[in-house]
Each structure stands twice: as structure tokens, then as C-alpha cells.
Coordinates of C-alpha atoms in Angstrom, one line a residue:
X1 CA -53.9 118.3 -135.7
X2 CA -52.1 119.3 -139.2
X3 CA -54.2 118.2 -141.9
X4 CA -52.6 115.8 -143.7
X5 CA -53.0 115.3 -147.3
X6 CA -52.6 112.2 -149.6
X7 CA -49.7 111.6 -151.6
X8 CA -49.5 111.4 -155.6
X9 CA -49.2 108.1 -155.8
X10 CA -51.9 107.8 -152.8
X11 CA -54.7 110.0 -154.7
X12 CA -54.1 107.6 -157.5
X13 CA -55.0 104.6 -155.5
X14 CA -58.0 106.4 -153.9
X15 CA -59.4 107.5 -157.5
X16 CA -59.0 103.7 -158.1
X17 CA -59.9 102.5 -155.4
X18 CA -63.4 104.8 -155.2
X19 CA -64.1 104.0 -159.2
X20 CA -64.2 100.0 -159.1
X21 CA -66.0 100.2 -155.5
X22 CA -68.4 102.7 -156.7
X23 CA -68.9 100.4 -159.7
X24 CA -69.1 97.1 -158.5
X25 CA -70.0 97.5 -154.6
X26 CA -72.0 100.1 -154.3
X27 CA -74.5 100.0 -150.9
X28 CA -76.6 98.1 -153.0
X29 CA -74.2 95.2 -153.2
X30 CA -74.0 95.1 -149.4
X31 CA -78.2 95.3 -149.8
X32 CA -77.7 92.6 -152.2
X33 CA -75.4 90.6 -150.2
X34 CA -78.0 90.6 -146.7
X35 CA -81.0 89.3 -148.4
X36 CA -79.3 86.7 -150.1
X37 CA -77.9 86.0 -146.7
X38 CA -74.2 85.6 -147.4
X39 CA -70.9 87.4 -145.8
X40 CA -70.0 89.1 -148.8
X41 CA -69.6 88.3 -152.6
X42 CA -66.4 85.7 -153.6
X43 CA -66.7 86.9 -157.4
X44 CA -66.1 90.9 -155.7
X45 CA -63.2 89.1 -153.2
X46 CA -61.2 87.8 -155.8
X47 CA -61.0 90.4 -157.8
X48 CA -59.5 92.4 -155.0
X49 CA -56.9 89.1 -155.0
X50 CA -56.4 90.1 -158.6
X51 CA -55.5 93.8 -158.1
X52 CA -53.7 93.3 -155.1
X53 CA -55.9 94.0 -152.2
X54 CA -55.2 91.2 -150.5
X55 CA -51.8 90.9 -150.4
X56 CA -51.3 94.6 -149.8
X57 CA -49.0 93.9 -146.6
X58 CA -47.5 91.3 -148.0
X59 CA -44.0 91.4 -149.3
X60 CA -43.3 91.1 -153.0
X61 CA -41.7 87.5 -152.4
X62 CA -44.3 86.2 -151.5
X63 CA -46.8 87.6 -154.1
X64 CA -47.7 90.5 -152.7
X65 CA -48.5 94.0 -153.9
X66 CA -46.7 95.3 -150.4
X67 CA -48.2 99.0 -150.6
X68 CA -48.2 99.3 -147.0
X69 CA -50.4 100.3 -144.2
X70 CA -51.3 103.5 -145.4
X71 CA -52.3 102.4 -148.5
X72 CA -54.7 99.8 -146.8
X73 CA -56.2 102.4 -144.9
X74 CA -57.0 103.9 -148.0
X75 CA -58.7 100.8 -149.2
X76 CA -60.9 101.0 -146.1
X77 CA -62.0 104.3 -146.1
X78 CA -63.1 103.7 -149.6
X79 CA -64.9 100.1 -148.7
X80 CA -66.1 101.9 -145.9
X81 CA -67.4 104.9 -148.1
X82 CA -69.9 101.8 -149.7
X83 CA -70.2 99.7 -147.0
X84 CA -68.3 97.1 -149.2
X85 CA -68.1 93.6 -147.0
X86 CA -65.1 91.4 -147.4
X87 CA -62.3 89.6 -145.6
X88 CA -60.3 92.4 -146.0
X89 CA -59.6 93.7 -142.3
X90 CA -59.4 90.0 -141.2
X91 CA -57.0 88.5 -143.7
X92 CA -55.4 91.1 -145.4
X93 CA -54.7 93.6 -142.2
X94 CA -54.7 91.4 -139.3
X95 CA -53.4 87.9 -139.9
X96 CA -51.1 89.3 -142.9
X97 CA -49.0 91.8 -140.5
X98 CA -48.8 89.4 -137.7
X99 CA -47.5 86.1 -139.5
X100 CA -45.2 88.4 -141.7
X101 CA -43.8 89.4 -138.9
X102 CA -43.1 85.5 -137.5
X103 CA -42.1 84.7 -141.4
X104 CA -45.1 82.6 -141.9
X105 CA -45.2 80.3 -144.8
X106 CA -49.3 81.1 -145.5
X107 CA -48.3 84.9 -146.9
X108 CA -48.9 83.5 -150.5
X109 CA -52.1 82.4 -150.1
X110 CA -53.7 85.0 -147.8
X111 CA -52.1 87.5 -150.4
X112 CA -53.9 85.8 -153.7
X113 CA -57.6 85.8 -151.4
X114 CA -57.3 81.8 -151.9
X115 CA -56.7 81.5 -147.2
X116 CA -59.3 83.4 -145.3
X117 CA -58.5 84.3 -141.8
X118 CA -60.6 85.1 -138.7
X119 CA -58.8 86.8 -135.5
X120 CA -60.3 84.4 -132.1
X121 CA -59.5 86.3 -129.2
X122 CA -62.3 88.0 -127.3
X123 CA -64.2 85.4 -124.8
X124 CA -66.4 88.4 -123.3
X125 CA -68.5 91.5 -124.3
X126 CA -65.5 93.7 -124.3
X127 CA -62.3 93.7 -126.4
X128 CA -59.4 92.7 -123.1
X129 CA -56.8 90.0 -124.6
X130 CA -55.5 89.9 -121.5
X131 CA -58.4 88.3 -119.9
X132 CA -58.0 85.1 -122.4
X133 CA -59.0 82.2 -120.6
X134 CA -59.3 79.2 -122.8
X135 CA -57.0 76.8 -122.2
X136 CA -53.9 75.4 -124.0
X137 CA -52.7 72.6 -122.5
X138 CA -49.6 70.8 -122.9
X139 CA -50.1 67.2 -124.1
X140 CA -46.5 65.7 -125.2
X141 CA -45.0 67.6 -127.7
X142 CA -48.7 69.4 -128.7
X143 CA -51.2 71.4 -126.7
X144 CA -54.7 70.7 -126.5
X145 CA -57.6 73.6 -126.4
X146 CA -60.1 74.0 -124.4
X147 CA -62.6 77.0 -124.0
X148 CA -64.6 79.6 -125.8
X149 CA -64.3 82.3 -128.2
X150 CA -66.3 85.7 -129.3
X151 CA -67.6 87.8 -132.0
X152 CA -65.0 86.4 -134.6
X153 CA -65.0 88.4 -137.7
X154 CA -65.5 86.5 -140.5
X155 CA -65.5 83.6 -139.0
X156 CA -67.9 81.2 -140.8
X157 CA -65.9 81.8 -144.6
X158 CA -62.0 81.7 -143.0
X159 CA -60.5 78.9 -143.6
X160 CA -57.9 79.6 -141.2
X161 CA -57.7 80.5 -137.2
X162 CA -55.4 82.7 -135.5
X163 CA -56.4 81.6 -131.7
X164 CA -55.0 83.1 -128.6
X165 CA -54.9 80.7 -125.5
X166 CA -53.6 80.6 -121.9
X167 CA -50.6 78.2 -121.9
X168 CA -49.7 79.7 -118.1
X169 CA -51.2 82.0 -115.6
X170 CA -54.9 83.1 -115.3
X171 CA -57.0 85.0 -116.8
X172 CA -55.6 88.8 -116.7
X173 CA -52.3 87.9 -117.3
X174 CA -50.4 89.6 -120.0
X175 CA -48.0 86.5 -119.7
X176 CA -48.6 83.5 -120.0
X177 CA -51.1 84.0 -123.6
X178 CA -49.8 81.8 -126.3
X179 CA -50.8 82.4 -130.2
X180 CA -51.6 79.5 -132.4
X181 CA -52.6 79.5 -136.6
X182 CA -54.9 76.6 -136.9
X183 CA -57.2 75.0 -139.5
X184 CA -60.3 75.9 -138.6
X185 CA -62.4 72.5 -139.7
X186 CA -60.2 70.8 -137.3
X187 CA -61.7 68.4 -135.2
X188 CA -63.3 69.8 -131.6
X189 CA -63.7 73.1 -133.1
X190 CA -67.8 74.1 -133.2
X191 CA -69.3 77.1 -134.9
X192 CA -72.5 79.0 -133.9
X193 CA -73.5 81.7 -135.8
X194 CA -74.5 85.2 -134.3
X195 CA -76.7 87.8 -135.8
X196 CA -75.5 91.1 -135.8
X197 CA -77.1 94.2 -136.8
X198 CA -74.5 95.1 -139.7
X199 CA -75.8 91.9 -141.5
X200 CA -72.1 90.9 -141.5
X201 CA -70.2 87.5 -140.6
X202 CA -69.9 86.9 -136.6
X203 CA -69.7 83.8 -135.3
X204 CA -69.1 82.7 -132.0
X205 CA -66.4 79.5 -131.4
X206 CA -66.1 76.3 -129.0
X207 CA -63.0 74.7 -128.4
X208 CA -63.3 71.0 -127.5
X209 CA -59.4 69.4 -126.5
X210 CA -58.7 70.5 -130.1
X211 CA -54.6 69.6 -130.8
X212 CA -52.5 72.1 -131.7
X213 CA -49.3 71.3 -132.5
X214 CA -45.6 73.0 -131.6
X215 CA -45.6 74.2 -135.4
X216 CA -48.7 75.7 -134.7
X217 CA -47.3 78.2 -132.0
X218 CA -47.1 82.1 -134.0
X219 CA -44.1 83.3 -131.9
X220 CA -43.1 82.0 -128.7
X221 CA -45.0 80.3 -126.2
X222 CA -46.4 82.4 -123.0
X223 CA -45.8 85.5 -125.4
X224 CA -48.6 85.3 -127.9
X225 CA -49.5 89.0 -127.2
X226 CA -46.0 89.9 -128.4
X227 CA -46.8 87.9 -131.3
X228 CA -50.2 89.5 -131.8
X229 CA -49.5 93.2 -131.3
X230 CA -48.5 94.3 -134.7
X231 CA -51.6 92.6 -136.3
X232 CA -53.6 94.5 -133.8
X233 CA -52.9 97.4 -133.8
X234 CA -52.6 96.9 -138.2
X235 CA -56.3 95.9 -137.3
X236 CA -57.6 98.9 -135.3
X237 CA -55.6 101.4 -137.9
X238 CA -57.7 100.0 -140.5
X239 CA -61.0 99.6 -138.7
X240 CA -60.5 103.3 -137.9
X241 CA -60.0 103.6 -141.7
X242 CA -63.5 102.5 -142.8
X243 CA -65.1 104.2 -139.8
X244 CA -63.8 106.9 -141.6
X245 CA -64.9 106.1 -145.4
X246 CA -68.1 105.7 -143.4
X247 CA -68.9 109.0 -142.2
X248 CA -67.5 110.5 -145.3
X249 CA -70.2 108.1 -147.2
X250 CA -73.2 108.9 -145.3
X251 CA -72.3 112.8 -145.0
X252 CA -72.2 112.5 -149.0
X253 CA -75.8 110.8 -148.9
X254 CA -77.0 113.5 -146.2
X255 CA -76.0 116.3 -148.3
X256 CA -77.4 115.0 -151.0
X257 CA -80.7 114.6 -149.2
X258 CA -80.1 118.1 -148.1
X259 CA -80.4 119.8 -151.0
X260 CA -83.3 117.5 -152.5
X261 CA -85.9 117.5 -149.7
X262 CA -88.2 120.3 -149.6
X263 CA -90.2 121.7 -147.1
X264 CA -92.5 124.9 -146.9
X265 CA -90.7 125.4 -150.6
X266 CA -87.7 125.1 -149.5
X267 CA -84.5 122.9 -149.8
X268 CA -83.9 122.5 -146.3
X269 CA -80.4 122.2 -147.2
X270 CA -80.8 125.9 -147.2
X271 CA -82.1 126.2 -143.4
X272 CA -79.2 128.0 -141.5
X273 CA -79.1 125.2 -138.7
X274 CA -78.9 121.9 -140.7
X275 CA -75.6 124.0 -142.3
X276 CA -74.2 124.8 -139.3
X277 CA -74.3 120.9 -137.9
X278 CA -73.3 119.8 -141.4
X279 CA -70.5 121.8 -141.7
X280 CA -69.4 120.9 -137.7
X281 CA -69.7 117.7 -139.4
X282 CA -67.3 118.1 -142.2
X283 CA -64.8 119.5 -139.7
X284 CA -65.4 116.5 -137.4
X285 CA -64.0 114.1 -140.8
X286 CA -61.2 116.3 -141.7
X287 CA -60.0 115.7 -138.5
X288 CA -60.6 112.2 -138.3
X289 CA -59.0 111.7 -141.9
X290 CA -55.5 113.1 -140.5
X291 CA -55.5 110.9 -137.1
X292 CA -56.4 107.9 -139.6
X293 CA -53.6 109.0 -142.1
X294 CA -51.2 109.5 -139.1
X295 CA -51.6 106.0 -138.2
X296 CA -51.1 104.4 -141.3
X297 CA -47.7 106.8 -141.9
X298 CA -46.3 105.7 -138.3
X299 CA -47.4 101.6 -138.9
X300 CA -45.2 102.4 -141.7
X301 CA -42.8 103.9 -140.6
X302 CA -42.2 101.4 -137.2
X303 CA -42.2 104.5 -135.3
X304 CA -42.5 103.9 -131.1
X305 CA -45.9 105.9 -131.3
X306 CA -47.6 103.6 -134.2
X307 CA -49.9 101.8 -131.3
X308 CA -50.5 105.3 -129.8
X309 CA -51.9 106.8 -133.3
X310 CA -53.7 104.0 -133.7
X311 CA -55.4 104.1 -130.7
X312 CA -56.0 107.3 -131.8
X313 CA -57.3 106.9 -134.6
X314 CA -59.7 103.8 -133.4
X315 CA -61.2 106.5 -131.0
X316 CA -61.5 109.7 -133.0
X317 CA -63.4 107.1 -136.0
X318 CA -65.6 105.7 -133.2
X319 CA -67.2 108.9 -132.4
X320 CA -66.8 110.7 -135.7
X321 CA -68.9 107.8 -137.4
X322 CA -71.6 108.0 -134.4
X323 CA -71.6 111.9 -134.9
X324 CA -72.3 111.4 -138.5
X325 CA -75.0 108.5 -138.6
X326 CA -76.6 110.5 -135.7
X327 CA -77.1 113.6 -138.1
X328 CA -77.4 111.5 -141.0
X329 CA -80.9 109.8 -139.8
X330 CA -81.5 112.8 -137.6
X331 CA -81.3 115.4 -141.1
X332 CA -83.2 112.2 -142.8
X333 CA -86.5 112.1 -140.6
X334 CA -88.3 109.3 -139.9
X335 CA -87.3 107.5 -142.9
X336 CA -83.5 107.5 -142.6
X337 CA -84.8 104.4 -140.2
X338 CA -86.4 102.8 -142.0
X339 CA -84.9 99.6 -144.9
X340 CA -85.7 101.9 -148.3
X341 CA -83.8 104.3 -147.4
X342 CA -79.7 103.4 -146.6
X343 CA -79.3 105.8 -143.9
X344 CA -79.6 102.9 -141.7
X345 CA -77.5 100.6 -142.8
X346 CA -74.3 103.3 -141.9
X347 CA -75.6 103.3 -138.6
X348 CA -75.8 99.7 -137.4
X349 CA -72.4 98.7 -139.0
X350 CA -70.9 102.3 -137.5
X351 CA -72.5 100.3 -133.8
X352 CA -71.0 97.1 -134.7
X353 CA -67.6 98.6 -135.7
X354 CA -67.0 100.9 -132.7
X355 CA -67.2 97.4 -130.8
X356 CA -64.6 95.1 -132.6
X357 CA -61.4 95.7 -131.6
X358 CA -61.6 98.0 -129.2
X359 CA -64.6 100.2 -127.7
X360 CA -64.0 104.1 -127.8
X361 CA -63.1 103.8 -123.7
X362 CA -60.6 101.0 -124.3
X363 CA -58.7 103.5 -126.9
X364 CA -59.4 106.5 -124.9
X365 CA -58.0 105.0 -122.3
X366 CA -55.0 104.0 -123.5
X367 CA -54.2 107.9 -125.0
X368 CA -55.0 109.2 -121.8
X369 CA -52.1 106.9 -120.0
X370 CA -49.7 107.9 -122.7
X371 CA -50.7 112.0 -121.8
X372 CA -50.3 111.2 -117.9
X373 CA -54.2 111.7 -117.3

């Protein structure tokens, strides 16, 4: 793959990007932010409202910055680079795209960080929309919803839901899936929180004959995946991103380590095999970097392949980040394990991320269909 480089104008929102993370979330912010046990910092949040962050896929008419995908993959290889939590992915990726694309009339306030959203659609261990159970009943002129929902992202702080239900059919259905943007202190809904290894916010849902009304419908009933498809595949470009920033982040700390750590009087940076994987390393990124970069252009762009790249992109991230948190602890010893060091940290969120939104064999898969294999 042709290496592809930034832009102008997207080096200058990289180099902005990297100085106010670097600045006022570096990894110990995110260290900072799990033993004071919240999701991430508000004060940090809103000033990403305040430059434009959040409304970076939002269109100017509705207050937002509207840079584009690319330059919110940008933004999450840099958060990613730090570890830097937020509602970003959740909000200003996934619900943005998909209710700009059904002419919403919450685009202001998810582009000023004031309406948090969480994306509710996996009711198993594995990412399969499709396999949506929980049911939305008619009742009149309203539905009501009934069922259970999975690792939702940010879940406890949105104050917003983007819930896909089965209004028809059963469960494997593609048809028959109907997408609803709901309060989410409405009455029936129940939170239970879930403790994840990244120290980030999962939660798991239950629905209890919660009414949705007709306004609540994103798109048309029976076709919520239709509905849901740009913000997805929005969400796994940008996932992909910070996967990304992530192995870039701790291959800068391992280097680092590399040419600090001594052993029989020598840096052991200078030991001809820990070059050899670091460098493999460094290849591994480059490469990533373009597939991530790809995405973004095509998402852009509205080219045919834009879920293909991203796809893509989601599976070449998944297994560049394990590669490089692997080495990372590996070139660290023992302590790259252990909570001084923040080795570790890199590797429990790289576990949680190749998870959301699509394992490395759900994307793999789907590229594989597309080359006839």
C-alpha cells in the first residue's frame, strides 16, 4: 500500500492536535482519571467542544467545525497516542454521522459537547447487529422496548441513546431492525455498570416496555441498519485511528526505554535483535497509518469502497496495536506489567479496542468476501 502522507492543512491539525493533548492529557491524565474512578475529565471534554472536536462532522449550520472524517481520524490517532478518554468516538464519530445523515435536530448540541451519546447495539460477546433481539413492539402509534443491551461505550455519562431493536423478524435478520434516538433516563431503562480492563466507561443496559415514540424512529422502520451504517462504519474508521495513535504511542515509549535501559554496559537499544523487531515494528505503523488514512479520504469522499477501507483499517489497527503492546512489555521486562510503569495501560485498552465494534475476524472477514476468498 502507497504510503500516504498528510496534507498541509492536516499536519497543522496533527501539530495541534499532539501539542494541547501532550499538554493537557498526557497518560497521566488517563492515570489520573482511573483512580479517581471517573470516565474521563468534563473540564478536558469541553474544551474539545470549544475548539471544535466535537462537532467535527457536523455541518457548519449547525455549529459545527465540519473538518471531516479524515480529520477526525487525526484526532484519534493523537488521543490515541495519550490514551486521552472522552466521548469522542461515541458522540462525535458515531451518533454525529448517522443522525446527520437523517437530518437530526440534536447536531447542535452533540457538536458544542453539551448531548453525550452511547451507540446500544451488541446483546452478545461479539459485535453481529444483525443478531439484535430486543424487542420493539408496536403499541398504537409508539413502540415499546423490551430486551437487553452490551458493552455500551460511554454509556453511564451519555445523555442520549441510539438503540437498535427488532420491530419484525428474528434474530439474524438484516430486516426487520429498527433504529431509535432515545433519552436515556427514560423510564424502564436500567444501567449496570461493567469493569473493563481499559478503566474506561462500559455499561451494560435493560430495557423494561420502555416507549419509544414514531419521532423517535432514525430512518425508517425495519431498516435501522440502513440507518446505522454510515455511523458505523464512521465508528470503526476512527477506532482504527486510535489503535493507530496507540501503537505509535507506546513504540515512542519503547524506544525511549530502548535507549535508557542498560544491561552488561550496554543500551540494549543497541542489541542487533531488539532493532530488528523494532524496526519490523515501525514498518508494521507505516502501514497501518495509510490503511487508516485511506479510510478517512474514501468516508470523505462517499466512495462505494469507504465500508471496505474501513474494514480495513479496523483489522490492520487490531493487529498492529497487539504487535506493538506485545513488543512494548516484551522489550520492557517484567515491569512493563506492572502499574508504575504505563506499558500496561496500552495493552489492556489495545484488548478492549480490538473488541468494540468489530473483532479482527469480523473485519477480516468481510475483506476477504470483497477479494472472493
Amino acid at each position: 500500500m502507497e504510503k500516504l502522507v498528510d496534507t498541509e492543512d492536516e499536519a497543522m491539525l496533527r501539530d495541534a492536535a499532539r501539542g494541547f493533548l501532550d499538554n493537557f492529557s498526557p497518560v497521566s491524565a488517563f492515570r489520573k482519571n482511573r483512580d479517581e474512578g471517573r470516565a474521563f475529565d468534563p473540564a478536558l471534554w469541553s474544551e474539545m467542544g470549544q475548539m471544535g472536536w466535537a462537532g467535527v462532522l457536523v455541518g457548519e449550520g449547525d455549529g459545527g467545525s465540519d473538518m471531516g472524517h479524515r480529520a477526525a481520524g487525526i484526532l484519534c490517532e493523537e488521543m490515541g497516542r495519550t490514551l486521552t478518554a472522552s466521548p469522542f468516538i461515541s458522540s462525535a464519530v458515531i451518533a454525529a454521522t448517522t443522525l446527520r445523515a437523517a437530518g437530526s435536530d440534536h447536531l447542535s448540541s452533540i457538536a458544542t459537547g453539551e448531548t453525550l451519546y452511547a451507540l446500544a447495539v451488541d446483546e452478545g460477546s461479539k459485535f453481529a447487529p444483525s443478531r439484535t433481539a430486543m424487542e420493539a413492539r408496536a403499541d398504537g402509534n409508539a413502540f415499546r422496548l423490551t430486551g437487553a443491551k452490551a458493552f455500551v461505550a460511554e454509556g453511564s455519562t451519555a445523555n442520549r441513546l441510539l438503540v437498535l431493536a427488532r420491530t419484525s423478524g428474528s434474530a439474524g435478520d438484516e430486516q426487520g431492525l429498527t433504529l431509535f434516538d432515545i433519552d436515556a433516563s427514560r423510564a424502564g431503562i436500567k444501567q449496570d455498570s461493567v469493569e473493563t480492563i481499559d478503566y474506561r466507561d462500559f455499561i451494560n443496559l435493560s430495557f423494561d416496555n420502555v416507549e419509544a415514540t414514531g419521532d423517535d424512529v432514525v430512518g425508517d422502520v425495519d431498516n435501522g441498519l440502513a440507518a446505522l451504517a454510515p455511523g458505523l462504519r464512521a465508528g470503526q474508521a476512527a477506532l482504527a485511528a486510535e489503535l493507530g495513535g496507540l501503537s505509535a504511542g507506546i513504540a515512542a515509549i519503547t524506544l525511549g526505554y530502548l535507549k535508557e535501559r542498560k544491561q552488561f554496559g550496554r543500551h540494549i537499544g543497541s542489541f542487533q535483535v531488539l532493532q530488528h523487531r523494532a524496526a519490523h515494528l515501525f514498518a508494521e505503523i507505516e502501514v497501518t497509518t495509510s490503511a487508516i488514512a485511506a479510510a478517512g479520504r474514501a468516508l470523505d469522499e462517499g466512495s462505494e469502497n469507504a465500508a471496505l477501507l474501513s474494514s480495513l483499517a479496523k483489522a490492520r489497527a487490531t493487529q498492529t496495536a497487539k504487535l506493538a503492546v506485545m513488543e512494548g512489555v516484551q522489550m520492557h521486562g517484567g515491569i512493563g506489567m506492572t502499574d508504575e510503569y504505563d506499558a500496561g495501560f496500552f495493552m489492556k485498552r489495545a484488548r478492549v479496542g480490538a473488541e468494540w465494534l468489530g473483532d479482527y475476524g469480523h473485519h477480516a472477514a468481510i475483506v476477504a468476501a470483497h477479494r472472493g476468498l
